[in-house]
Coordinates of C-alpha atoms and ligand atoms in Angstrom, one line a residue:
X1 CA -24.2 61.6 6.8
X2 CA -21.3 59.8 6.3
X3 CA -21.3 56.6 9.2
X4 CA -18.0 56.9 11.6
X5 CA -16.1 53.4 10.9
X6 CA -13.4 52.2 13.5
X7 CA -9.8 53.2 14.1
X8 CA -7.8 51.3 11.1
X9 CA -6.7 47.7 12.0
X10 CA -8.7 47.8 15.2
X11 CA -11.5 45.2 15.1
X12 CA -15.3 45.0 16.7
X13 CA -15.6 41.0 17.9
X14 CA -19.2 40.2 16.9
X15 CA -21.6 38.2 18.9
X16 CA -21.0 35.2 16.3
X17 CA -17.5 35.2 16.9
X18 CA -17.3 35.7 20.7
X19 CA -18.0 31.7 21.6
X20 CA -14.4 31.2 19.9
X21 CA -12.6 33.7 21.7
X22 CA -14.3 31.9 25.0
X23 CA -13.8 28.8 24.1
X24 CA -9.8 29.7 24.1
X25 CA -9.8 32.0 27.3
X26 CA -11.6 29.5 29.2
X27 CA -8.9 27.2 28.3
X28 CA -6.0 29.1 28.9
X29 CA -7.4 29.9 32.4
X30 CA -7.9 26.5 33.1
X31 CA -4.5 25.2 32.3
X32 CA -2.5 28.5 33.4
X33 CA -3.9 27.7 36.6
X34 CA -3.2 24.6 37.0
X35 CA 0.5 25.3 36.6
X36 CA 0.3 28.0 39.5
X37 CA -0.3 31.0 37.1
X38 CA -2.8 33.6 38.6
X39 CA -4.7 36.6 37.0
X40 CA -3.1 40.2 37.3
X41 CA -4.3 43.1 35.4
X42 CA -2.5 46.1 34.5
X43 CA -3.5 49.3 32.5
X44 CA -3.4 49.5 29.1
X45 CA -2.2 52.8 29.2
X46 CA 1.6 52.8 30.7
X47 CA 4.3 55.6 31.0
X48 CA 6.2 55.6 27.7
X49 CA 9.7 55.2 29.1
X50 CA 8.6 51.6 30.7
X51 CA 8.7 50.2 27.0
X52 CA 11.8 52.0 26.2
X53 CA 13.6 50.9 29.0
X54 CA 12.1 47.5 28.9
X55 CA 11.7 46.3 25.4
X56 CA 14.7 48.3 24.0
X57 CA 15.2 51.8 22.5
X58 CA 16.4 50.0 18.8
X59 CA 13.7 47.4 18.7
X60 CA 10.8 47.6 15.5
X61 CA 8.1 48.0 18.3
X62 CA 9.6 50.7 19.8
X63 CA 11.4 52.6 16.9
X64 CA 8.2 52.0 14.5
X65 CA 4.9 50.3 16.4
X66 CA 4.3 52.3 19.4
X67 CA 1.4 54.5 19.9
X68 CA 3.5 56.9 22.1
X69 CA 1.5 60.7 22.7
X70 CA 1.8 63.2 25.6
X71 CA -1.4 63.9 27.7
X72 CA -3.1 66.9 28.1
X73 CA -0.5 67.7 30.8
X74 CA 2.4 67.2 28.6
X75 CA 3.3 63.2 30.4
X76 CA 4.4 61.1 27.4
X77 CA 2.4 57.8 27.2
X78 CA 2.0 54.7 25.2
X79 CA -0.8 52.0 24.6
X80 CA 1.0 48.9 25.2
X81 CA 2.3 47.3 22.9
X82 CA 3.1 43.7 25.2
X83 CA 2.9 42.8 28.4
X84 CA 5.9 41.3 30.4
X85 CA 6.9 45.3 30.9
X86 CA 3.5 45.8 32.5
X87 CA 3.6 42.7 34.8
X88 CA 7.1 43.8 35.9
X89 CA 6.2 47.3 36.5
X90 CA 3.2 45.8 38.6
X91 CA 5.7 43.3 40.2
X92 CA 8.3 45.7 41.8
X93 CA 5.5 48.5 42.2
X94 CA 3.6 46.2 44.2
X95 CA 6.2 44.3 45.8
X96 CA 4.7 40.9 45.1
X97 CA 7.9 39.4 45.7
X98 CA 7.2 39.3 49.4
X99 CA 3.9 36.8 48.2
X100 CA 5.1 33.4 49.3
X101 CA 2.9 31.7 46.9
X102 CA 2.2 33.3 43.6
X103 CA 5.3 34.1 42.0
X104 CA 3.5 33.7 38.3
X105 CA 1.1 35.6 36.8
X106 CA -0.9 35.4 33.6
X107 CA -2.9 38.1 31.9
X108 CA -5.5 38.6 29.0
X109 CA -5.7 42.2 27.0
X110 CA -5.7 43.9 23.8
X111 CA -2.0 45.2 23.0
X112 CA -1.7 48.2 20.8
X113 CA 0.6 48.4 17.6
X114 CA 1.1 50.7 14.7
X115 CA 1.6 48.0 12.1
X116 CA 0.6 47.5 8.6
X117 CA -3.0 45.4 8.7
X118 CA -3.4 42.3 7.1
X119 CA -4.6 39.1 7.8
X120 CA -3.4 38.2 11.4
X121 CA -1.9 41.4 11.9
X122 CA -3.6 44.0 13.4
X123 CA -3.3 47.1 15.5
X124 CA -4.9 46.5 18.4
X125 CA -5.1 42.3 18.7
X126 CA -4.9 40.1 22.1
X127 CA -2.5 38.0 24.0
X128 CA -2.8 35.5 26.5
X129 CA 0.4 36.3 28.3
X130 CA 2.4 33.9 31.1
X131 CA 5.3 35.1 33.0
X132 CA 6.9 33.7 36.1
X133 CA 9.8 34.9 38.2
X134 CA 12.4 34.3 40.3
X135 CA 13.3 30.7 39.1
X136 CA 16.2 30.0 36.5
X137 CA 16.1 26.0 36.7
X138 CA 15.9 25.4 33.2
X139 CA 13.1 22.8 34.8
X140 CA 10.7 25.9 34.3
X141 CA 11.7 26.8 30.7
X142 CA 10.9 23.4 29.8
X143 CA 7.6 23.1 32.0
X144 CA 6.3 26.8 30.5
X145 CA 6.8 25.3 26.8
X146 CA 5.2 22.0 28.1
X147 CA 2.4 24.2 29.3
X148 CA 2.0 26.1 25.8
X149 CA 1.6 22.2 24.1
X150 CA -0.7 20.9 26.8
X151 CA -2.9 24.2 25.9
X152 CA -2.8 23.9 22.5
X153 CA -3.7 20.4 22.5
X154 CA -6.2 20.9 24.5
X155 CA -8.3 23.1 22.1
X156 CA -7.4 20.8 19.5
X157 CA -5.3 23.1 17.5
X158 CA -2.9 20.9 14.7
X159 CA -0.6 22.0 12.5
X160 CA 1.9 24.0 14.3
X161 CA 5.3 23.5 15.9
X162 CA 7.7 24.7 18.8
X163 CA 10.8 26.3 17.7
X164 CA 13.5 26.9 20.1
X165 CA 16.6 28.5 20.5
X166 CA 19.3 30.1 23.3
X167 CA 20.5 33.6 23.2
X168 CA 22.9 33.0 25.9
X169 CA 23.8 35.7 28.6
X170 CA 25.1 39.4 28.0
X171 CA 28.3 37.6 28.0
X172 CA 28.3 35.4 25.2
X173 CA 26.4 38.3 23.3
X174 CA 29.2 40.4 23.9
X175 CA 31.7 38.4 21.7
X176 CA 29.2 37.0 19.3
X177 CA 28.8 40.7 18.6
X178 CA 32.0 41.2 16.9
X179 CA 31.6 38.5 15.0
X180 CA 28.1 39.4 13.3
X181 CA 29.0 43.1 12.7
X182 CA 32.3 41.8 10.5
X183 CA 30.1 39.5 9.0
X184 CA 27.5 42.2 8.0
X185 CA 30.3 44.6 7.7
X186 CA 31.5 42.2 4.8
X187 CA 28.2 42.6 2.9
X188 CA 27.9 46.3 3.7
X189 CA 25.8 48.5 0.8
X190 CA 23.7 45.1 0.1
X191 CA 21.4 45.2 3.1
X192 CA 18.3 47.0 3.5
X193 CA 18.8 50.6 4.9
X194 CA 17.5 49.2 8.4
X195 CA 19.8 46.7 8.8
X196 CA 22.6 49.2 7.4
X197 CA 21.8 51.4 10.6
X198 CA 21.4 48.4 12.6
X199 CA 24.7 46.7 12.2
X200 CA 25.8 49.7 14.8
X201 CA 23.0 50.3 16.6
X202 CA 21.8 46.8 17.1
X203 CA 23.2 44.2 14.6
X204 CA 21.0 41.1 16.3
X205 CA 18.0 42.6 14.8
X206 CA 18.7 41.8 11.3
X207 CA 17.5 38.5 11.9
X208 CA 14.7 40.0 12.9
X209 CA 14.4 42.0 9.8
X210 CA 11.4 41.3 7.0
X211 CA 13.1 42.0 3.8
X212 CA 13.6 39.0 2.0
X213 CA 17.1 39.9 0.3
X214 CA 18.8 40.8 4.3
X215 CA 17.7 36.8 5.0
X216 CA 19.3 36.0 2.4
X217 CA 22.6 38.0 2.7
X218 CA 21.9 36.3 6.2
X219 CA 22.0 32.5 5.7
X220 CA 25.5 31.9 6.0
X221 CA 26.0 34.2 8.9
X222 CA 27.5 32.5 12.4
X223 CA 24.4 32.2 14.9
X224 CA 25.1 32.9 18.2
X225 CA 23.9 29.5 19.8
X226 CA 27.0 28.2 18.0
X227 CA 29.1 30.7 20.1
X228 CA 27.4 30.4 23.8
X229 CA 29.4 30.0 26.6
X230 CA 29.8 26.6 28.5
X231 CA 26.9 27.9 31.6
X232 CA 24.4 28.5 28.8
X233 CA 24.9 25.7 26.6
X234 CA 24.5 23.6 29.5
X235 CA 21.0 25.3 30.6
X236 CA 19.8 25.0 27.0
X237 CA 21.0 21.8 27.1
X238 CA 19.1 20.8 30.3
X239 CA 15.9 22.4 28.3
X240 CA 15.7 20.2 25.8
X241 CA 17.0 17.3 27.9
X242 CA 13.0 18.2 30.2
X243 CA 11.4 18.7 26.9
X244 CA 12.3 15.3 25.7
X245 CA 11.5 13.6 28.8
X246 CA 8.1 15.1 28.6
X247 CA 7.7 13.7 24.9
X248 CA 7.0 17.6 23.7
X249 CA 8.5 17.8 20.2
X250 CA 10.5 20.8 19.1
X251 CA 13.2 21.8 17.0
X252 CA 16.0 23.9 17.3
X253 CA 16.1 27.0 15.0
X254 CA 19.7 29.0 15.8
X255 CA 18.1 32.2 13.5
X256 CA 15.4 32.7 15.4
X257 CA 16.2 36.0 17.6
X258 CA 12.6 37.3 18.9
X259 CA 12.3 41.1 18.1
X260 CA 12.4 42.6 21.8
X261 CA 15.3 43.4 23.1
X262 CA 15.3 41.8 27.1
X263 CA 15.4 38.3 25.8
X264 CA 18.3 36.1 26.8
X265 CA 18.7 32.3 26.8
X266 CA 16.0 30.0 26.2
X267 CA 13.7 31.7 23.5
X268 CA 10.8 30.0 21.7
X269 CA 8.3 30.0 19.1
X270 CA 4.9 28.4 17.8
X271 CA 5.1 28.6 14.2
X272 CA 2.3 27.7 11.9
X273 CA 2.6 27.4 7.5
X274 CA -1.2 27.9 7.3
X275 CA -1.0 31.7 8.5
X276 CA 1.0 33.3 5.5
X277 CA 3.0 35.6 6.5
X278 CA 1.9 35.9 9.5
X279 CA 3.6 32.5 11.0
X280 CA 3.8 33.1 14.3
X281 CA 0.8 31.9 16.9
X282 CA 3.1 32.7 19.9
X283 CA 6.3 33.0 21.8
X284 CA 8.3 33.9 25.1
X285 CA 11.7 33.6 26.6
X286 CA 13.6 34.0 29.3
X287 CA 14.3 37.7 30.2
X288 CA 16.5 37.7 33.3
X289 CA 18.0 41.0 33.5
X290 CA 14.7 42.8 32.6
X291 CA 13.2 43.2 36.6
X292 CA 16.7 44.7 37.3
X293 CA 16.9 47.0 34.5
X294 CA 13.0 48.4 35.2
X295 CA 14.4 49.1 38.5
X296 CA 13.0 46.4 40.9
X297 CA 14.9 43.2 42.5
X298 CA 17.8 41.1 40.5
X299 CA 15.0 38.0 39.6
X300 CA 15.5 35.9 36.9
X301 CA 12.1 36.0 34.4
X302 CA 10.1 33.8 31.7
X303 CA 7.6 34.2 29.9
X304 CA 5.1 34.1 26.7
X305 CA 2.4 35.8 24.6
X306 CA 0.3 33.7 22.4
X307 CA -1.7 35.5 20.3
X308 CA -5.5 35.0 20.1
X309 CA -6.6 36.9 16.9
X310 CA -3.9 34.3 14.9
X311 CA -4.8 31.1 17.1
X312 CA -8.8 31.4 16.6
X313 CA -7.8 31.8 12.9
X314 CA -6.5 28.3 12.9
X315 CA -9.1 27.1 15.2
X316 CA -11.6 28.0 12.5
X317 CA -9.9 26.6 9.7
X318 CA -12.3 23.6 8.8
X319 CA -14.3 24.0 12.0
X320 CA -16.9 25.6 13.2
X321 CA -18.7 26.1 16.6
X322 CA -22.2 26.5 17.7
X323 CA -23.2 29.8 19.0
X324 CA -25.6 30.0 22.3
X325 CA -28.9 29.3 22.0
X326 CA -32.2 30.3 23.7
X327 CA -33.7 27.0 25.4
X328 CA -37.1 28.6 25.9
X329 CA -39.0 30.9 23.2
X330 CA -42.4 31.6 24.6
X331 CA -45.0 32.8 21.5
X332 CA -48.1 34.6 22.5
X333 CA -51.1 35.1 21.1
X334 CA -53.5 38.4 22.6
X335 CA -52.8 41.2 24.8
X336 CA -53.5 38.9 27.7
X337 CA -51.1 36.3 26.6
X338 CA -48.4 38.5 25.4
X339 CA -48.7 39.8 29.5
X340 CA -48.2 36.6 31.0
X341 CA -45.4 35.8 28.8
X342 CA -43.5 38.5 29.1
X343 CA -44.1 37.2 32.9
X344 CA -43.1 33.9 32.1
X345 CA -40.0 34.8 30.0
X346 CA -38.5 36.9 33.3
X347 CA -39.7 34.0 35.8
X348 CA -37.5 31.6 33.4
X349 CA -34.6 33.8 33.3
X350 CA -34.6 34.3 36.8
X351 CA -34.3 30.0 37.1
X352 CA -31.1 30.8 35.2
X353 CA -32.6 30.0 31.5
X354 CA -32.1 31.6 28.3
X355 CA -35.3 32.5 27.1
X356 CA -36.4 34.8 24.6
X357 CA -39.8 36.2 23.6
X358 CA -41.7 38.0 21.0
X359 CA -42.1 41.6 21.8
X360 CA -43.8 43.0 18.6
X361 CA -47.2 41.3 18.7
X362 CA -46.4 38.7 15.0
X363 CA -48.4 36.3 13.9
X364 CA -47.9 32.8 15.5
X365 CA -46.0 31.8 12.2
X366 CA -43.6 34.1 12.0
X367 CA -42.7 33.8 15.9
X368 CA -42.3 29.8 15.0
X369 CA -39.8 31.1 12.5
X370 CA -38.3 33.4 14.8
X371 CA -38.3 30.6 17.3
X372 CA -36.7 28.0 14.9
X373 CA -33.7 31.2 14.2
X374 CA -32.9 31.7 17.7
X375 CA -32.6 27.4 18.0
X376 CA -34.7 27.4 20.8
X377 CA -35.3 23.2 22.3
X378 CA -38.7 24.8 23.7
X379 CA -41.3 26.8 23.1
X380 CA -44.6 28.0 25.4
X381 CA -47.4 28.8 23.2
X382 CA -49.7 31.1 24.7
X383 CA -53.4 31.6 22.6
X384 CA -56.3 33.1 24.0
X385 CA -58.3 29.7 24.4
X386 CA -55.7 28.0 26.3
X387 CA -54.6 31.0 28.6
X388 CA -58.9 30.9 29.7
X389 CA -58.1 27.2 31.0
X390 CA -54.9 27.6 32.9
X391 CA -52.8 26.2 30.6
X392 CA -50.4 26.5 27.1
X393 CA -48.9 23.9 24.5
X394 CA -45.8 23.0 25.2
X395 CA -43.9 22.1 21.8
X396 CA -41.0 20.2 21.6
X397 CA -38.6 21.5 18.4
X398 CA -36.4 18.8 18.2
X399 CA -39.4 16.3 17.6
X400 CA -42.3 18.2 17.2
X401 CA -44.3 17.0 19.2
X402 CA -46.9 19.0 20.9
X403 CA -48.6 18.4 24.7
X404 CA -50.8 20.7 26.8
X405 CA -49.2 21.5 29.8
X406 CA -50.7 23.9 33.2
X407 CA -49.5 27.3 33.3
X408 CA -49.0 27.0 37.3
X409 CA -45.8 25.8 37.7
X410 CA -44.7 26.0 34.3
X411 CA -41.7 27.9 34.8
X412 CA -40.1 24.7 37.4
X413 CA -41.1 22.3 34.7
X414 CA -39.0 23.9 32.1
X415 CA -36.2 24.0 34.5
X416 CA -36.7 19.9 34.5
X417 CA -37.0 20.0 30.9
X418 CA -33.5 21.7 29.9
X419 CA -31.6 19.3 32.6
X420 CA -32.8 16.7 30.9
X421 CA -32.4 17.9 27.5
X422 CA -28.7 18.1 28.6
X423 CA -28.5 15.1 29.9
Ligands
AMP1 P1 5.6 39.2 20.1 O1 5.4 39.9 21.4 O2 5.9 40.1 19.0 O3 6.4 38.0 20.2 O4 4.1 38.6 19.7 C1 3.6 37.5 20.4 C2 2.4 37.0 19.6 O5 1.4 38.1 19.5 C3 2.7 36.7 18.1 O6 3.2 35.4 18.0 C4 1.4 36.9 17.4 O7 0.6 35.8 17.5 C5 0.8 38.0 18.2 N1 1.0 39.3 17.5 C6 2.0 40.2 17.5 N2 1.8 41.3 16.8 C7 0.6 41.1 16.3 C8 -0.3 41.9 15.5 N3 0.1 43.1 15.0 N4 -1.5 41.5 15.1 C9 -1.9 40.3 15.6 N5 -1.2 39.5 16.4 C10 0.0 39.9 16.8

């Protein structure tokens, strides 16, 4: 019979890979937390008409990537596909603006979407996801970019960089809108079918857009940051003015639009060349008419998704980490012995050890080998002769050495043992 294999693009996380994927989400608690962020969790199963409202109807991840279906009684649904919709939804549903002191959230979750797989592209991956509401101070957009650095420094990640740019308000999007759809109207017949749709659906989006020739037709376009009105250049302005002062290096990228829809002013990037196509680690913006729109209170919004299937990529590159490993490996001899160590094994996990045992009665070489896989610092060996006086040798496997130790109390000396092998 034929084995079932997964879903296409969705990925099994093996026991060899999971230390990276804690490594990173043990960081990113630590710092999100430190900057007032605190854990929500919402379904990964939402209503579908939170993403079209939220992300926006003419947006690639909702005309193209969603995994949208009806229910068995008829409710249209979608796997997520981000996020900030979900946190919102949770927000006003919840009416966590009443909490005086948690006004940002951070989450952790697969995301679901129907993309082409490749490397770093998936669909179903994981973001690490911030958002904060209710503050506009451009103080915050600086301090959430600051935040991302800090956290990639912190796991020692190189090679990557912060783009930035503004999208302005509704307002200036308004008038720059005119502007781009003469421009593309200029080129008309030369752009991908997409963009031909999108110059009246959406005409933003080509910037967006994948095909190499529409960036091309592209590069002389006007960019909207060149066209913001005096309130937003003077926000984006403050931005960088924080960033600067907080020696976090970035540069300013006027093409980059960020493909859902609620953005507005500050937007932002982590870009990486060692990814191939697949060059972005994370981003986020500023999203302040989005809680309004989903139906909640008028609060300004910001926020980010880094994600982790494309960062622990560049972790690895040229590193690698150790997996756990068992301190204790007890190796018994007999029917007797293998008793009390299968005893001895639960009395040491109990104290909070890993400790591992042989349960299919091999010979004493082949549990030394087993012993030596696992890269266990201990092991208890348990014969016949030394179980009659009370006692087992205790071998040492980073220096081999060998001592006969009493089986009473064994269990508390081992304890001893591993504190001061960690010492
Ligand atoms: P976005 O919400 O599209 O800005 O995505 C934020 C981050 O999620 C990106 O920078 C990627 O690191 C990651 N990401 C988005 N889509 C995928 C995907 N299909 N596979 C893996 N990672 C993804």
């Amino acid at each position: 019979m034929e084995p079932i294999q997964a879903v296409k693009g969705m990925n099994d996380i093996l026991p060899a890979e999971i230390v990276w994927w804690q490594r990173v989400e043990e960081a990113a608690r630590a710092i999100l937390e430190t900057f007032g962020y605190r854990e929500i969790r919402t379904p990964v199963l939402e209503k579908l008409d939170l993403f079209v409202r939220g992300i926006g109807e003419s947006t690639d991840v909702v005309e193209k990537e969603m995994y949208a279906f009806t229910d068995r009684h008829g409710d249209w649904l979608a796997l997520r596909p981000e996020a900030t919709a979900s946190v919102v939804r949770a927000y006003i549903q919840h009416n966590l603006q009443a909490d005086p002191v948690c006004q940002k959230f951070y989450t952790i979750g697969p995301m679901f979407r129907y993309e082409r797989p490749q490397k770093g592209r998936y669909r179903q991956f994981h973001q690490i996801n911030a958002e904060a509401f209710g503050m506009d101070d451009p103080m915050l957009d600086a301090e959430i970019m600051h935040m991302l650095r800090l956290f990639l420094e912190r796991l020692g990640l190189a090679g990557v960089s912060l783009n930035i740019n503004s999208l302005g308000c509704p307002e200036c999007r308004k008038s720059y809108r005119d502007t781009l759809v003469k421009y593309l109207e200029v080129h008309a017949g030369q752009f991908c079918p997409d963009c031909e749709r999108r110059r009246s659906t959406n005409p933003l989006r080509a910037f967006d857009c994948k095909v190499e020739r529409c960036q091309q037709l592209l590069s002389d376009a006007p960019v909207l940051l060149e066209s913001i009105c005096p309130d937003c250049a003077a926000h984006f302005g403050a931005v960088k003015r924080y960033l600067e002062e907080m020696n976090t290096p970035f540069a300013v990228n006027p093409r980059m639009v960020r493909g859902l829809d609620y953005y507005m002013r500050t937007t932002f990037e982590i870009i990486t060349d060692r990814l191939g196509a697949q060059n972005a680690v994370g981003g986020g913006g500023r999203y302040n008419g989005l809680m309004r729109d989903l139906g909640g209170p008028d609060l300004p919004g910001i926020g980010f998704a880094i994600g982790m299937e494309r960062l622990i990529l560049l972790l690895q590159q040229g590193n690698s980490i150790q997996g756990r490993r068992a301190h204790v490996f007890v190796a018994a001899l007999g029917e007797a012995a293998r008793h009390r160590g299968f005893l001895l094994t639960q009395e040491l996990r109990a104290l909070g050890m890993e400790a591992e045992m042989d349960y299919e009665g091999r010979s004493l070489k082949s549990q030394m080998r087993r012993a030596d896989k696992v890269g266990a610092s201990r092991v208890i060996i348990l014969g016949e002769n030394e179980m009659a006086r009370g006692e087992a040798q205790l071998r040492n496997m980073t220096d081999k050495s060998q001592t006969l130790v009493p089986l009473d109390g064994l269990a508390g000396e081992l304890k001893r043992l591993a504190g001061e092998d960690l010492k």
